[in-house]
Amino acid sequence: MNDQLKESEHTLILSYRAPVDAAKTTPLAQLARTYCLPTRKEEHWRIPPIVNTPQRPDQQPQKKTITHYNYDADGNLTLCVYPDGSQFTVNYFNADGSDSDCPADPLGFRRFAAEVSYEIPPGDIPTTQIRRIYYHYGALSCHRLSVLPHDTLVLCHKVTYAIYNFPLKAPAADAGRAPAQDTAIKNVRDVPSRVDVKTLEVSYYDEPEATFGSRHGRLKSQRMIYTGEPEKTVVSKDYFWENAPPGTI
């Protein structure tokens, strides 16, 4: 076993959109925000067989996987394609916010996720499944007087988890197909079905006039609503904090 461990290898190769040594000739402030963020990850495993040990039919002495990444101009991850074909995508609110779903970012950045999506490719069941998470944010005033360069904070107050099932189109029925299969094909719909699995609601203590060390901005309650079950279930948690003694902050 010790000999096998010495011979096992794992190689990681990362590819970048810009040369890694670009910082030697270009000031860091002038480089794109995607600088040094990998766009491709290639991994190799080499696991030699153990001496005098029967090998499983599915055992692979060598394995290679490739993962792809994409980013927006601000350096936020927007797409990740995994080796099995599944995809992870992220959409963000603009820096100036979006109506009641997200206030403007106090520092002018585009960084708050609006929607996270994870697409699972078809497996044993001929259905593509997409899991999505929707985020909603609210503004909270900073302490008075705040030492921060802005007077508001942006905090997440609601998260909704949903599942979309996209049935794949089945081939046309033929003479050799069983009646049960024909019925199943006729019931296939092109329109995806959405199931809201659960919703998380979060609240925070809003006491901006309190002194530093108070519970202002800390978590006040969490309310999880499970809607994907036959009967809606609500699980709530409340949080209580003690103010820090004077002189400790």
Short mmCIF file of N, CA, C and O in Angstrom, two decimals, residues 55-60:
data_model
loop_
_atom_site.label_atom_id
_atom_site.label_comp_id
_atom_site.label_asym_id
_atom_site.label_seq_id
_atom_site.Cartn_x
_atom_site.Cartn_y
_atom_site.Cartn_z
N GLN A 55 -8.79 -6.31 -9.41
CA GLN A 55 -9.26 -5.01 -9.84
C GLN A 55 -10.74 -5.04 -10.17
O GLN A 55 -11.22 -5.99 -10.78
N ARG A 56 -11.46 -4.01 -9.75
CA ARG A 56 -12.88 -3.91 -10.08
C ARG A 56 -13.03 -3.55 -11.55
O ARG A 56 -12.20 -2.83 -12.12
N PRO A 57 -14.13 -4.00 -12.17
CA PRO A 57 -14.34 -3.67 -13.59
C PRO A 57 -14.44 -2.18 -13.84
O PRO A 57 -14.06 -1.69 -14.91
N ASP A 58 -14.99 -1.42 -12.85
CA ASP A 58 -15.18 0.01 -13.06
C ASP A 58 -14.00 0.84 -12.58
O ASP A 58 -14.05 2.07 -12.61
N GLN A 59 -12.94 0.20 -12.12
CA GLN A 59 -11.80 0.94 -11.61
C GLN A 59 -11.02 1.56 -12.76
O GLN A 59 -10.71 0.90 -13.76
N GLN A 60 -10.70 2.85 -12.63
CA GLN A 60 -9.98 3.57 -13.66
C GLN A 60 -8.61 3.97 -13.13
O GLN A 60 -8.51 4.85 -12.27
#
